[in-house]
Coordinates of C-alpha atoms in Angstrom, one line a residue:
Chain A
M285 CA 0.0 0.0 0.0
Q286 CA 1.3 3.4 -0.9
H287 CA 1.7 5.9 1.9
P288 CA -0.7 8.7 0.7
F289 CA -3.6 6.4 1.0
R290 CA -2.7 4.7 4.3
L291 CA -4.9 7.2 6.2
L292 CA -7.8 6.6 3.9
A293 CA -7.4 2.8 4.4
L294 CA -7.1 3.3 8.1
A295 CA -10.2 5.4 8.2
T296 CA -12.0 2.8 6.1
G297 CA -10.9 0.0 8.4
L298 CA -12.1 2.0 11.5
A299 CA -15.4 2.8 9.8
M300 CA -15.9 -0.9 8.9
G301 CA -15.1 -1.8 12.5
I302 CA -17.7 0.7 13.7
S303 CA -20.3 -0.7 11.3
V304 CA -19.7 -4.2 12.6
V305 CA -20.1 -3.1 16.2
A306 CA -23.2 -1.1 15.3
R307 CA -24.8 -4.3 14.2
R308 CA -24.7 -5.8 17.7
P309 CA -27.8 -5.4 19.8
A310 CA -27.8 -1.9 21.1
G311 CA -31.2 -1.5 22.5
A312 CA -31.6 1.8 20.9
A313 CA -32.7 0.6 17.5
R314 CA -36.2 1.6 16.4
P315 CA -38.8 -1.1 16.0
I316 CA -38.9 -2.3 12.5
A317 CA -41.6 -4.8 12.4
S318 CA -45.0 -5.6 13.6
G319 CA -46.1 -8.6 15.6
R320 CA -43.4 -10.7 17.3
T321 CA -40.5 -8.9 15.8
N322 CA -41.6 -5.6 17.3
R323 CA -39.0 -5.8 20.0
Q324 CA -37.1 -2.7 20.9
T325 CA -34.5 -4.4 23.1
P326 CA -33.2 -7.7 21.8
R327 CA -33.1 -10.3 24.5
P328 CA -29.7 -11.3 25.9
G329 CA -27.9 -13.8 23.8
S330 CA -29.4 -12.6 20.6
R331 CA -28.1 -10.8 17.5
R332 CA -30.0 -8.6 15.1
G333 CA -29.2 -6.9 11.9
V334 CA -31.1 -4.3 9.8
A335 CA -30.4 -3.2 6.3
R336 CA -32.2 -0.4 4.4
I337 CA -32.2 0.5 0.8
T338 CA -34.4 2.5 -1.6
I339 CA -35.4 0.8 -4.9
L340 CA -36.8 2.6 -7.9
R341 CA -39.7 0.2 -8.3
D342 CA -43.1 0.3 -6.7
A343 CA -43.8 -1.6 -3.5
G344 CA -46.3 -4.0 -5.1
E345 CA -43.7 -5.1 -7.7
L346 CA -41.0 -5.6 -5.1
Y347 CA -43.3 -7.6 -2.8
Q348 CA -44.1 -9.9 -5.8
R349 CA -40.4 -10.1 -6.6
W350 CA -39.5 -11.4 -3.1
Q351 CA -39.8 -15.0 -4.1
W352 CA -38.6 -17.3 -1.3
A353 CA -36.8 -19.7 -3.7
E354 CA -34.7 -16.8 -5.0
V355 CA -33.7 -15.5 -1.6
P356 CA -30.4 -17.5 -1.6
T357 CA -29.2 -15.7 -4.8
W358 CA -29.4 -12.4 -2.8
L359 CA -28.3 -13.9 0.6
P360 CA -25.6 -16.5 -0.3
F361 CA -25.2 -17.6 3.3
L362 CA -28.4 -19.5 2.7
D363 CA -28.2 -22.8 0.8
A364 CA -31.9 -23.0 0.0
V365 CA -35.3 -21.5 1.0
T366 CA -38.3 -23.5 0.2
P367 CA -42.0 -22.4 0.7
L368 CA -44.0 -25.1 2.4
G369 CA -47.6 -24.1 1.6
A370 CA -48.9 -20.6 2.0
D371 CA -47.8 -19.8 5.6
R372 CA -44.5 -21.7 6.2
V373 CA -41.0 -21.6 4.8
C374 CA -38.1 -24.0 5.2
W375 CA -34.6 -22.5 5.3
A376 CA -31.2 -24.3 5.0
A377 CA -27.8 -22.9 5.6
R378 CA -24.2 -24.1 5.9
L379 CA -22.7 -23.3 9.4
P380 CA -19.4 -21.4 9.4
H381 CA -17.5 -24.5 10.7
G382 CA -19.2 -27.0 8.5
G383 CA -22.4 -28.9 8.7
M384 CA -25.8 -28.0 7.4
V385 CA -28.7 -26.6 9.5
R386 CA -32.4 -26.5 8.6
W387 CA -35.2 -24.8 10.2
E388 CA -38.8 -23.8 9.5
T389 CA -40.5 -20.5 10.1
D390 CA -44.1 -19.5 10.1
L391 CA -45.1 -16.4 8.1
T392 CA -46.9 -14.5 10.8
V393 CA -47.6 -11.5 8.6
Q394 CA -48.1 -11.4 4.8
R395 CA -49.5 -7.9 4.0
G396 CA -49.5 -7.6 0.2
G397 CA -47.2 -4.8 -1.0
E398 CA -46.2 -3.9 2.5
S399 CA -44.5 -6.6 4.6
L400 CA -43.6 -10.1 5.4
V401 CA -42.8 -11.3 8.9
W402 CA -41.5 -14.7 9.8
Q403 CA -40.9 -16.5 13.1
S404 CA -39.2 -19.9 13.7
L405 CA -41.2 -22.7 15.1
P406 CA -40.8 -23.3 18.8
D407 CA -38.7 -26.5 18.2
A408 CA -36.7 -25.3 15.2
A409 CA -33.0 -25.9 15.1
V410 CA -32.4 -22.2 14.7
A411 CA -34.3 -19.7 16.8
T412 CA -34.8 -16.7 14.6
H413 CA -37.3 -14.1 13.4
G414 CA -37.2 -11.5 10.7
A415 CA -39.1 -9.2 8.4
I416 CA -39.0 -7.3 5.2
H417 CA -41.0 -4.1 4.8
F418 CA -41.8 -2.1 1.7
A419 CA -42.9 1.5 2.1
P420 CA -43.3 4.2 -0.6
A421 CA -40.4 6.7 -0.7
P422 CA -41.0 10.4 -1.4
A423 CA -42.2 11.3 -4.9
G424 CA -40.3 9.6 -7.7
R425 CA -37.9 7.7 -5.5
G426 CA -39.5 4.3 -5.5
T427 CA -39.8 2.2 -2.4
E428 CA -37.9 2.1 0.9
V429 CA -37.1 -1.5 1.8
I430 CA -36.1 -2.6 5.3
L431 CA -34.8 -6.1 5.9
A432 CA -34.3 -7.3 9.5
M433 CA -33.1 -10.6 11.0
H434 CA -32.7 -11.7 14.6
F435 CA -31.0 -14.8 15.7
H436 CA -31.0 -16.4 19.2
G437 CA -29.7 -19.6 20.8
P438 CA -26.6 -21.5 20.1
A439 CA -27.2 -22.4 16.4
G440 CA -28.8 -19.0 15.8
L441 CA -25.7 -17.2 17.2
L442 CA -23.4 -19.4 15.1
L443 CA -25.4 -18.4 12.0
A444 CA -25.7 -14.8 13.0
R445 CA -22.2 -13.7 11.9
P446 CA -22.4 -14.7 8.2
A447 CA -26.1 -13.9 8.1
L448 CA -25.9 -10.4 9.4
A449 CA -22.7 -9.6 7.5
A450 CA -24.6 -10.5 4.3
L451 CA -27.8 -8.4 4.9
C452 CA -26.7 -5.1 3.4
E453 CA -25.1 -6.8 0.4
G454 CA -28.1 -9.0 0.0
L455 CA -30.5 -6.1 -0.1
R456 CA -28.2 -4.4 -2.7
R457 CA -28.3 -7.6 -4.9
F458 CA -32.2 -7.6 -4.6
K459 CA -32.2 -3.9 -5.7
Q460 CA -29.8 -4.6 -8.6
S461 CA -31.9 -7.5 -9.8
A462 CA -35.1 -5.4 -9.5
E463 CA -33.8 -2.3 -11.2
A464 CA -31.0 -3.5 -13.6
G465 CA -32.2 -7.1 -14.2
E466 CA -28.9 -8.6 -13.1
V467 CA -26.3 -8.4 -10.3
A468 CA -23.1 -6.5 -11.2
T469 CA -20.0 -8.7 -11.1
T470 CA -16.4 -9.1 -12.2
D471 CA -16.1 -12.7 -11.1
G472 CA -14.4 -14.6 -13.9
Q473 CA -13.1 -11.6 -15.8
S474 CA -9.7 -11.3 -17.4
S475 CA -6.6 -10.1 -15.5
G476 CA -2.9 -10.4 -15.6
R477 CA -2.8 -12.3 -12.4
E478 CA -3.0 -15.9 -13.6
P479 CA -0.4 -15.6 -16.4
L480 CA 1.8 -13.8 -13.9
R481 CA 1.7 -16.8 -11.5
V482 CA 2.5 -19.2 -14.3
R483 CA 5.4 -17.0 -15.4
E484 CA 6.8 -16.8 -11.9
E485 CA 6.5 -20.5 -11.6
L486 CA 8.4 -20.9 -14.9
R487 CA 11.0 -18.4 -13.7
R488 CA 11.5 -20.5 -10.6
V489 CA 11.9 -23.7 -12.6
V490 CA 14.4 -22.0 -14.9
A491 CA 16.4 -20.7 -11.9
R492 CA 16.4 -24.2 -10.4
L493 CA 17.7 -25.7 -13.7
Q494 CA 20.4 -23.1 -13.9
R495 CA 21.5 -23.8 -10.3
I496 CA 21.6 -27.5 -10.9
E497 CA 23.4 -27.0 -14.2
C498 CA 26.0 -24.8 -12.5
A499 CA 26.6 -27.4 -9.8
A500 CA 26.6 -30.7 -11.8
G501 CA 26.3 -30.1 -15.5
P502 CA 23.4 -30.4 -18.0
S503 CA 22.6 -34.1 -17.5
A504 CA 22.0 -33.7 -13.8
A505 CA 19.6 -30.8 -14.5
A506 CA 17.7 -33.0 -17.0
A507 CA 17.6 -35.8 -14.5
A508 CA 16.4 -33.4 -11.8
M509 CA 13.5 -32.1 -13.9
G510 CA 12.6 -35.7 -14.9
G511 CA 12.3 -36.5 -11.3
G512 CA 10.0 -33.6 -10.7
Chain B
M48 CA -5.1 -11.6 -25.8
R49 CA -2.5 -8.8 -24.9
A50 CA -3.4 -6.3 -22.3
V51 CA -1.7 -3.4 -20.4
C52 CA -1.5 -4.6 -16.8
W53 CA -0.7 -2.6 -13.6
N54 CA 1.9 -4.5 -11.5
G55 CA 2.9 -1.9 -9.0
T56 CA 4.0 1.7 -8.7
R57 CA 5.4 2.8 -12.1
D58 CA 5.3 -0.8 -13.3
V59 CA 3.0 -1.4 -16.2
R60 CA 3.5 -4.4 -18.6
V61 CA 1.9 -5.7 -21.7
Q62 CA 0.9 -9.2 -20.8
A63 CA -0.8 -12.2 -22.3
V64 CA -4.1 -12.6 -20.4
P65 CA -7.2 -14.7 -21.0
D66 CA -9.8 -13.3 -23.5
P67 CA -12.7 -11.7 -21.8
R68 CA -16.1 -13.5 -21.8
L69 CA -19.7 -12.6 -21.2
L70 CA -20.5 -12.8 -17.5
N71 CA -24.0 -11.3 -17.4
P72 CA -26.9 -11.2 -20.0
R73 CA -26.5 -7.5 -20.6
D74 CA -22.7 -7.7 -21.4
A75 CA -21.0 -7.3 -24.8
I76 CA -17.4 -8.0 -25.8
V77 CA -15.7 -5.2 -27.8
Q78 CA -12.6 -5.6 -29.9
V79 CA -10.6 -2.5 -29.2
T80 CA -9.4 -0.5 -32.2
A81 CA -8.0 2.5 -30.3
T82 CA -7.4 3.3 -26.6
A83 CA -5.9 6.3 -24.9
I84 CA -3.9 6.8 -21.7
C85 CA -5.7 9.3 -19.5
G86 CA -4.1 11.8 -17.1
S87 CA -6.0 10.1 -14.3
D88 CA -4.3 6.8 -15.2
L89 CA -1.2 8.4 -14.0
H90 CA -2.6 8.5 -10.4
L91 CA -2.7 4.7 -10.7
Y92 CA 0.7 4.5 -12.4
N93 CA 2.2 6.5 -9.5
G94 CA 0.7 4.2 -6.9
L95 CA -1.6 6.7 -5.4
N96 CA -4.6 4.3 -5.3
P97 CA -4.3 1.5 -2.8
F98 CA -7.2 -0.4 -4.3
M99 CA -5.2 -1.5 -7.3
R100 CA -4.1 -5.2 -7.5
A101 CA -1.1 -6.5 -9.4
G102 CA -2.4 -7.8 -12.8
D103 CA -5.3 -5.3 -13.1
I104 CA -5.9 -4.4 -16.8
L105 CA -5.8 -0.6 -17.2
G106 CA -7.7 1.8 -19.5
H107 CA -11.0 3.6 -19.5
E108 CA -10.8 5.5 -22.8
F109 CA -11.4 3.0 -25.6
M110 CA -13.5 2.2 -28.7
G111 CA -13.9 -0.6 -31.1
R112 CA -16.2 -3.1 -32.7
V113 CA -18.8 -5.3 -31.0
V114 CA -17.8 -9.0 -31.4
E115 CA -20.3 -10.7 -29.1
T116 CA -23.4 -9.7 -27.2
G117 CA -25.3 -11.2 -24.2
A118 CA -28.8 -12.6 -24.4
A119 CA -30.4 -9.5 -23.0
V120 CA -28.6 -7.0 -25.3
E121 CA -31.1 -5.6 -27.8
R122 CA -29.7 -2.3 -29.1
L123 CA -26.2 -3.5 -30.2
Q124 CA -25.3 -5.9 -32.9
V125 CA -22.0 -7.7 -33.7
G126 CA -20.0 -5.4 -36.0
D127 CA -21.3 -2.1 -34.6
R128 CA -18.5 0.4 -34.2
V129 CA -18.8 2.0 -30.8
I130 CA -17.2 4.4 -28.3
V131 CA -17.6 3.3 -24.7
P132 CA -18.1 5.9 -21.8
F133 CA -15.8 5.3 -18.9
P134 CA -18.5 5.2 -16.2
I135 CA -20.6 2.0 -16.3
A136 CA -24.3 2.7 -15.8
C137 CA -27.3 0.4 -15.5
G138 CA -29.7 2.9 -17.1
A139 CA -32.5 2.1 -14.7
C140 CA -31.7 3.4 -11.2
F141 CA -32.7 6.8 -9.7
Y142 CA -29.5 8.4 -10.8
C143 CA -29.4 7.0 -14.4
T144 CA -33.0 8.0 -14.9
R145 CA -32.0 11.6 -13.9
R146 CA -29.0 11.4 -16.4
L147 CA -26.5 11.3 -13.5
W148 CA -24.8 8.3 -15.1
S149 CA -21.6 8.4 -13.1
L150 CA -23.6 8.1 -9.9
C151 CA -25.3 4.8 -11.0
D152 CA -26.5 2.7 -8.0
N153 CA -26.1 -0.7 -9.6
S154 CA -22.8 -1.0 -11.5
N155 CA -20.2 -1.1 -8.8
P156 CA -19.6 -4.6 -7.4
S157 CA -17.4 -3.0 -4.7
A158 CA -20.2 -0.8 -3.5
A159 CA -19.8 -1.7 0.1
A160 CA -16.1 -0.6 0.2
M161 CA -17.0 2.6 -1.5
E162 CA -19.9 3.3 0.9
T163 CA -17.5 2.9 3.8
A164 CA -14.9 5.2 2.3
Y165 CA -17.3 7.9 0.9
G166 CA -20.7 7.3 2.5
A167 CA -22.2 6.2 -0.8
S168 CA -21.2 4.2 -3.8
T169 CA -20.9 5.7 -7.3
A170 CA -20.7 4.0 -10.7
G171 CA -18.3 1.3 -11.6
L172 CA -15.5 2.5 -13.8
F173 CA -13.4 0.6 -16.4
G174 CA -9.8 -0.1 -15.3
Y175 CA -9.8 2.2 -12.3
S176 CA -9.1 0.1 -9.2
H177 CA -11.2 -2.1 -7.0
L178 CA -12.9 0.8 -5.3
T179 CA -14.8 1.5 -8.5
G180 CA -15.6 -2.1 -9.2
G181 CA -12.3 -3.6 -10.3
Y182 CA -13.5 -3.9 -13.9
A183 CA -10.9 -4.9 -16.4
G184 CA -10.0 -1.9 -18.6
G185 CA -9.8 -1.3 -22.3
Q186 CA -6.0 -1.0 -22.9
A187 CA -6.3 -4.5 -24.4
E188 CA -7.2 -6.3 -27.5
F189 CA -10.7 -7.1 -26.2
V190 CA -12.8 -5.8 -23.3
R191 CA -16.0 -6.9 -21.6
V192 CA -18.6 -4.1 -21.5
P193 CA -21.5 -4.5 -19.0
F194 CA -24.9 -2.9 -19.6
A195 CA -24.0 -2.8 -23.3
D196 CA -27.4 -1.3 -24.3
V197 CA -26.7 1.8 -22.1
G198 CA -23.1 2.8 -22.5
P199 CA -21.7 2.0 -25.9
F200 CA -22.5 4.7 -28.4
K201 CA -22.5 4.0 -32.2
V202 CA -20.4 6.4 -34.2
P203 CA -20.7 7.3 -37.9
S204 CA -18.1 5.8 -40.3
T205 CA -17.4 9.3 -41.6
L206 CA -15.5 10.1 -38.5
T207 CA -12.1 8.5 -37.7
D208 CA -11.2 6.7 -34.5
E209 CA -9.1 9.7 -33.4
Q210 CA -11.9 12.2 -34.0
V211 CA -14.2 10.3 -31.6
L212 CA -12.0 8.4 -29.2
L213 CA -11.7 11.2 -26.7
L214 CA -15.5 11.3 -26.4
T215 CA -15.1 8.4 -24.0
D216 CA -13.7 10.6 -21.3
V217 CA -11.6 13.8 -21.6
L218 CA -13.9 15.7 -24.0
P219 CA -17.1 15.2 -22.1
T220 CA -15.1 15.8 -18.9
A221 CA -13.9 19.1 -20.2
Y222 CA -17.4 20.0 -21.5
M223 CA -19.0 19.2 -18.2
A224 CA -16.3 21.3 -16.4
A225 CA -17.1 24.2 -18.6
E226 CA -20.9 23.7 -18.3
H227 CA -20.5 23.7 -14.5
C228 CA -19.0 27.2 -14.8
G229 CA -22.5 28.4 -15.7
I230 CA -20.9 30.8 -18.2
Q231 CA -22.7 34.1 -18.7
A232 CA -21.9 36.9 -21.3
G233 CA -18.6 38.6 -20.4
D234 CA -17.3 35.8 -18.1
I235 CA -13.6 35.1 -17.8
V236 CA -12.8 31.5 -17.0
A237 CA -9.4 30.5 -15.4
V238 CA -8.3 26.9 -16.1
W239 CA -5.6 25.4 -13.9
G240 CA -3.7 22.5 -15.7
C241 CA -3.1 22.2 -19.4
G242 CA -3.2 18.5 -19.7
P243 CA -5.8 16.9 -22.0
V244 CA -8.8 17.9 -19.9
G245 CA -7.5 21.4 -19.2
L246 CA -6.7 22.0 -22.9
L247 CA -10.2 20.8 -24.0
T248 CA -11.8 22.8 -21.2
V249 CA -10.3 26.0 -22.7
R250 CA -12.0 25.2 -26.0
C251 CA -15.3 24.2 -24.4
A252 CA -15.4 27.3 -22.3
L253 CA -15.0 29.5 -25.4
L254 CA -17.6 27.4 -27.2
L255 CA -20.1 28.0 -24.3
G256 CA -19.6 31.7 -24.6
A257 CA -16.7 32.7 -22.3
E258 CA -15.3 36.2 -23.1
R259 CA -11.8 35.1 -22.3
V260 CA -10.0 32.1 -20.8
I261 CA -6.8 32.2 -18.8
A262 CA -4.8 28.9 -18.9
I263 CA -2.3 28.2 -16.1
D264 CA 0.5 25.6 -16.3
R265 CA 4.3 25.4 -16.2
V266 CA 5.0 23.4 -19.4
A267 CA 5.7 25.9 -22.2
E268 CA 4.4 23.5 -25.0
R269 CA 1.2 22.9 -23.2
L270 CA 0.6 26.7 -22.7
R271 CA 1.3 27.1 -26.4
L272 CA -1.3 24.5 -27.2
A273 CA -3.8 26.2 -24.8
A274 CA -3.4 29.6 -26.5
D275 CA -3.2 28.1 -30.0
G276 CA -3.0 31.5 -31.5
D277 CA -6.4 32.5 -30.1
D278 CA -6.4 36.0 -28.8
R279 CA -9.2 35.1 -26.4
V280 CA -6.8 33.0 -24.4
D281 CA -4.2 34.3 -21.9
V282 CA -1.7 32.1 -20.3
I283 CA 0.2 32.2 -16.9
D284 CA 3.4 30.2 -16.5
Y285 CA 3.4 29.6 -12.8
S286 CA 7.1 28.5 -12.9
R287 CA 7.9 32.1 -13.9
R288 CA 5.2 33.8 -11.9
D289 CA 4.4 32.1 -8.7
D290 CA 1.8 34.6 -7.5
V291 CA -0.9 33.3 -9.7
V292 CA -3.7 35.0 -7.7
A293 CA -2.2 38.4 -8.3
A294 CA -1.6 37.6 -12.0
L295 CA -5.2 36.7 -12.3
R296 CA -6.3 39.9 -10.7
E297 CA -4.2 41.8 -13.2
L298 CA -5.8 40.0 -16.1
T299 CA -9.4 40.6 -14.8
G300 CA -9.4 44.2 -13.8
G301 CA -8.9 43.4 -10.2
R302 CA -12.2 41.3 -10.0
G303 CA -10.8 37.8 -10.2
P304 CA -12.1 35.2 -12.7
D305 CA -15.8 34.6 -12.8
A306 CA -15.2 30.8 -12.8
C307 CA -12.2 28.7 -11.9
V308 CA -11.6 25.2 -13.2
D309 CA -9.3 22.9 -11.3
A310 CA -8.2 20.4 -14.0
V311 CA -5.3 19.2 -11.9
G312 CA -6.7 17.4 -8.9
M313 CA -4.8 15.5 -6.2
E314 CA -1.3 15.6 -7.6
S315 CA -0.9 19.4 -8.0
H316 CA 2.7 20.5 -7.7
G317 CA 2.3 23.9 -6.1
T318 CA 5.0 26.4 -5.2
G319 CA 6.5 27.9 -2.1
A320 CA 5.7 27.2 1.6
R321 CA 2.4 25.5 0.8
R322 CA 4.2 23.1 -1.5
A323 CA 6.6 22.1 1.3
Y324 CA 3.6 21.8 3.7
D325 CA 1.8 19.4 1.4
R326 CA 4.9 17.3 0.8
V327 CA 5.6 16.9 4.5
K328 CA 1.9 16.1 5.4
H329 CA 1.7 13.8 2.5
A330 CA 4.8 11.9 3.7
L331 CA 3.6 11.8 7.3
L332 CA 0.2 10.4 6.3
P333 CA -2.4 12.9 7.4
E334 CA -3.0 14.3 3.9
T335 CA -3.7 12.1 0.9
D336 CA -4.4 14.8 -1.7
R337 CA -2.4 17.9 -2.5
A338 CA -5.0 20.6 -3.0
H339 CA -2.8 23.4 -4.0
V340 CA -4.9 24.3 -7.0
L341 CA -8.2 24.1 -5.1
R342 CA -6.8 26.6 -2.5
Q343 CA -5.5 28.9 -5.1
S344 CA -8.8 28.9 -7.1
I345 CA -10.9 29.7 -4.0
Q346 CA -8.6 32.6 -3.3
A347 CA -8.6 33.8 -6.9
C348 CA -12.3 33.5 -7.8
R349 CA -14.4 36.6 -7.8
K350 CA -17.2 37.0 -5.2
G351 CA -20.2 34.9 -6.1
G352 CA -18.2 33.0 -8.7
T353 CA -18.0 29.3 -9.4
L354 CA -15.4 26.6 -8.9
S355 CA -15.6 23.7 -11.2
V356 CA -13.5 20.6 -10.3
P357 CA -13.0 18.0 -12.9
G358 CA -9.6 17.1 -11.5
V359 CA -9.6 13.8 -9.5
Y360 CA -9.4 13.9 -5.7
A361 CA -9.6 10.7 -3.8
G362 CA -9.1 11.2 -0.1
F363 CA -8.4 14.0 2.3
A364 CA -6.8 17.5 1.9
D365 CA -6.4 20.2 4.4
Q366 CA -5.7 24.0 4.6
I367 CA -8.7 24.5 2.3
P368 CA -9.8 28.1 2.8
I369 CA -13.3 27.2 3.7
G370 CA -13.8 30.8 5.1
A371 CA -13.1 32.3 1.8
L372 CA -15.4 29.8 0.1
M373 CA -18.3 30.7 2.4
E374 CA -17.8 34.4 2.8
K375 CA -17.3 35.0 -0.9
G376 CA -20.4 33.0 -1.7
L377 CA -18.7 30.6 -4.1
T378 CA -20.4 27.7 -5.7
L379 CA -18.4 24.5 -6.0
R380 CA -19.4 21.8 -8.6
S381 CA -17.6 18.6 -9.3
G382 CA -18.0 14.9 -9.9
Q383 CA -17.1 12.1 -12.3
T384 CA -18.4 12.9 -15.8
H385 CA -21.9 11.9 -16.9
V386 CA -20.4 10.9 -20.2
H387 CA -23.5 9.4 -21.7
R388 CA -25.4 12.7 -21.3
Y389 CA -23.1 14.7 -23.6
L390 CA -22.3 12.3 -26.4
P391 CA -25.0 13.2 -29.0
E392 CA -24.3 17.0 -28.5
L393 CA -20.5 16.6 -28.6
L394 CA -20.6 14.3 -31.6
Q395 CA -22.5 17.1 -33.5
H396 CA -19.9 19.7 -32.4
I397 CA -17.1 17.4 -33.8
E398 CA -19.1 16.8 -37.1
H399 CA -19.6 20.6 -37.5
G400 CA -15.9 21.3 -36.7
D401 CA -16.7 23.3 -33.5
L402 CA -14.4 21.0 -31.5
A403 CA -11.4 18.9 -32.7
P404 CA -10.3 16.8 -29.7
D405 CA -7.8 14.9 -31.9
A406 CA -5.7 18.1 -32.0
I407 CA -4.3 17.2 -28.6
I408 CA -3.1 13.7 -29.6
T409 CA 0.7 13.9 -29.7
H410 CA 1.7 10.2 -29.7
R411 CA 0.3 7.3 -31.7
L412 CA 1.8 3.9 -30.7
P413 CA 1.2 0.2 -30.7
L414 CA -0.1 -1.5 -27.5
E415 CA 3.4 -2.9 -26.8
A416 CA 4.7 0.6 -26.3
A417 CA 2.5 1.2 -23.3
P418 CA 5.2 1.0 -20.6
D419 CA 7.4 3.6 -22.3
A420 CA 4.3 5.7 -23.1
Y421 CA 3.2 5.8 -19.5
A422 CA 6.8 6.8 -18.4
D423 CA 7.0 9.6 -21.0
F424 CA 3.5 10.9 -20.3
N425 CA 4.2 10.8 -16.6
A426 CA 7.5 12.7 -17.0
K427 CA 5.9 15.1 -19.6
R428 CA 8.8 14.1 -21.8
D429 CA 8.9 14.5 -25.6
D430 CA 6.0 17.1 -25.4
C431 CA 3.7 14.2 -24.6
V432 CA 0.2 15.4 -24.1
K433 CA -2.1 12.6 -25.2
V434 CA -1.1 9.0 -26.1
V435 CA -3.3 6.8 -28.3
L436 CA -2.5 3.0 -28.4
Y437 CA -3.6 0.8 -31.3
P438 CA -3.9 -2.8 -30.2
A439 CA -4.5 -4.0 -33.8
G440 CA -2.0 -1.6 -35.4
H441 CA -2.5 1.9 -36.8

């Protein structure tokens, strides 16, 4: 890193640290959901995250677009989300240290064009509740979308870290797919990095050959290469 | 394919890299016929951007022919000859629909990092670090162009590559800088920096009705190009006359310029004690950008005047005379260029002969010459003002 930008990088790092801390339960967060998620102070041993974004589409369209089966494309910490009838959803996710966990939630609120609220079943492997809200933004600005998730209990807390870290980016992906029809990416694009590594490897092999040749003559070098 | 890759401070190489491929349905692949080195590429070349990674393909000023289109591309066809704006815009978000293309909400895959650094993310840019998306650039034989129905702009076969290439960045940047001046009858515009953007800003300000333009630089050849025999242009060589503010007062009847354009940005050289101050603070970390020109323009501008800042700033600067900015009631306008907005209008100006951006091109080279071209442009050697590289020969 070049010195003129170290401060910017430092500030960036500090700010990122602050944003992570800010995701912890603070008790000061405003209520974001109705029903069972309307809890101003998260109970001890729980984690909550809230992401907000404004999307230039109307609320009804976005509500329709929030298809459960597509949720893992926006929130990649989830392996699959499957609707089970009209009022229940099955979720599956890989835990940070391996292993898969599945849990079911009831859809406790389904207010068309406005909100969806879910709550895990009492005996679910992951204790969690969450909500997504769609509210009209001021004129010409589309819809304000709020996504909130709370996790409790041992499995919930294990999952909370990847889940809550993915919320903002997940909502951004949802916005990109709604507005632009695709999610911006550079994964798989060209760069000079791969050929560089190959060239460095070749350079190392050539240097090794030259060292061997210096020490023992060309036949030894050939034998060394033949032996890998 | 061959591409110009950044490998570290003042280390660019022409390397063999994989050909680009379509990654999204709205992508196209363009075979590059001409690509330019921009003054802002020199910020990357000089290692001032920590978000570069070794192996990144450089270049955000390029044009060529469409060779492949994604399934969702409707407006472009294989064979179309296009220029490609340097900001990548989705065409559908709040900002794109308000023609603020460089502020696109949806084209920067590194949006989270940029939000942390700047409070909000702006558009992805070609070949301009991983803060603006990490997109591979166009100093290459081929390039992937996202949102291909929005950015690429078809150009008529009657115009040569050189006549239209600079529409991808520096000409619209200069035009927006002049437009930001809000030029009224009788206005005198001062332009700091006679690199490609500054030189073209002089022409655009005159085109938009400036009474006179004052160009400021220290390179004699660049000042000569700025004046270009036009008696509406005065020049100040700050290496001979370091009290630029006083010189500007003399040239404006004591008022100061009506509008000031900072076409230099974060790497201004400056003179005197402030130069030493910036160098020390730069070295000791608390300052990332040297804002000498910005300070000088605030001081010089007439009361109620306008500052237009097309020069690139990236981090923090201090000793900004914020008191003068407030008390004199100045207006400051800036931003990455909304290139898409200006293309039809500027293409007409080129066709009518009002603007000739190719006049600033001084070097025409094959892609392989990129490392030397970067070094010469950076050192301002060989009267180098604008370099165009031809990946398929010239």
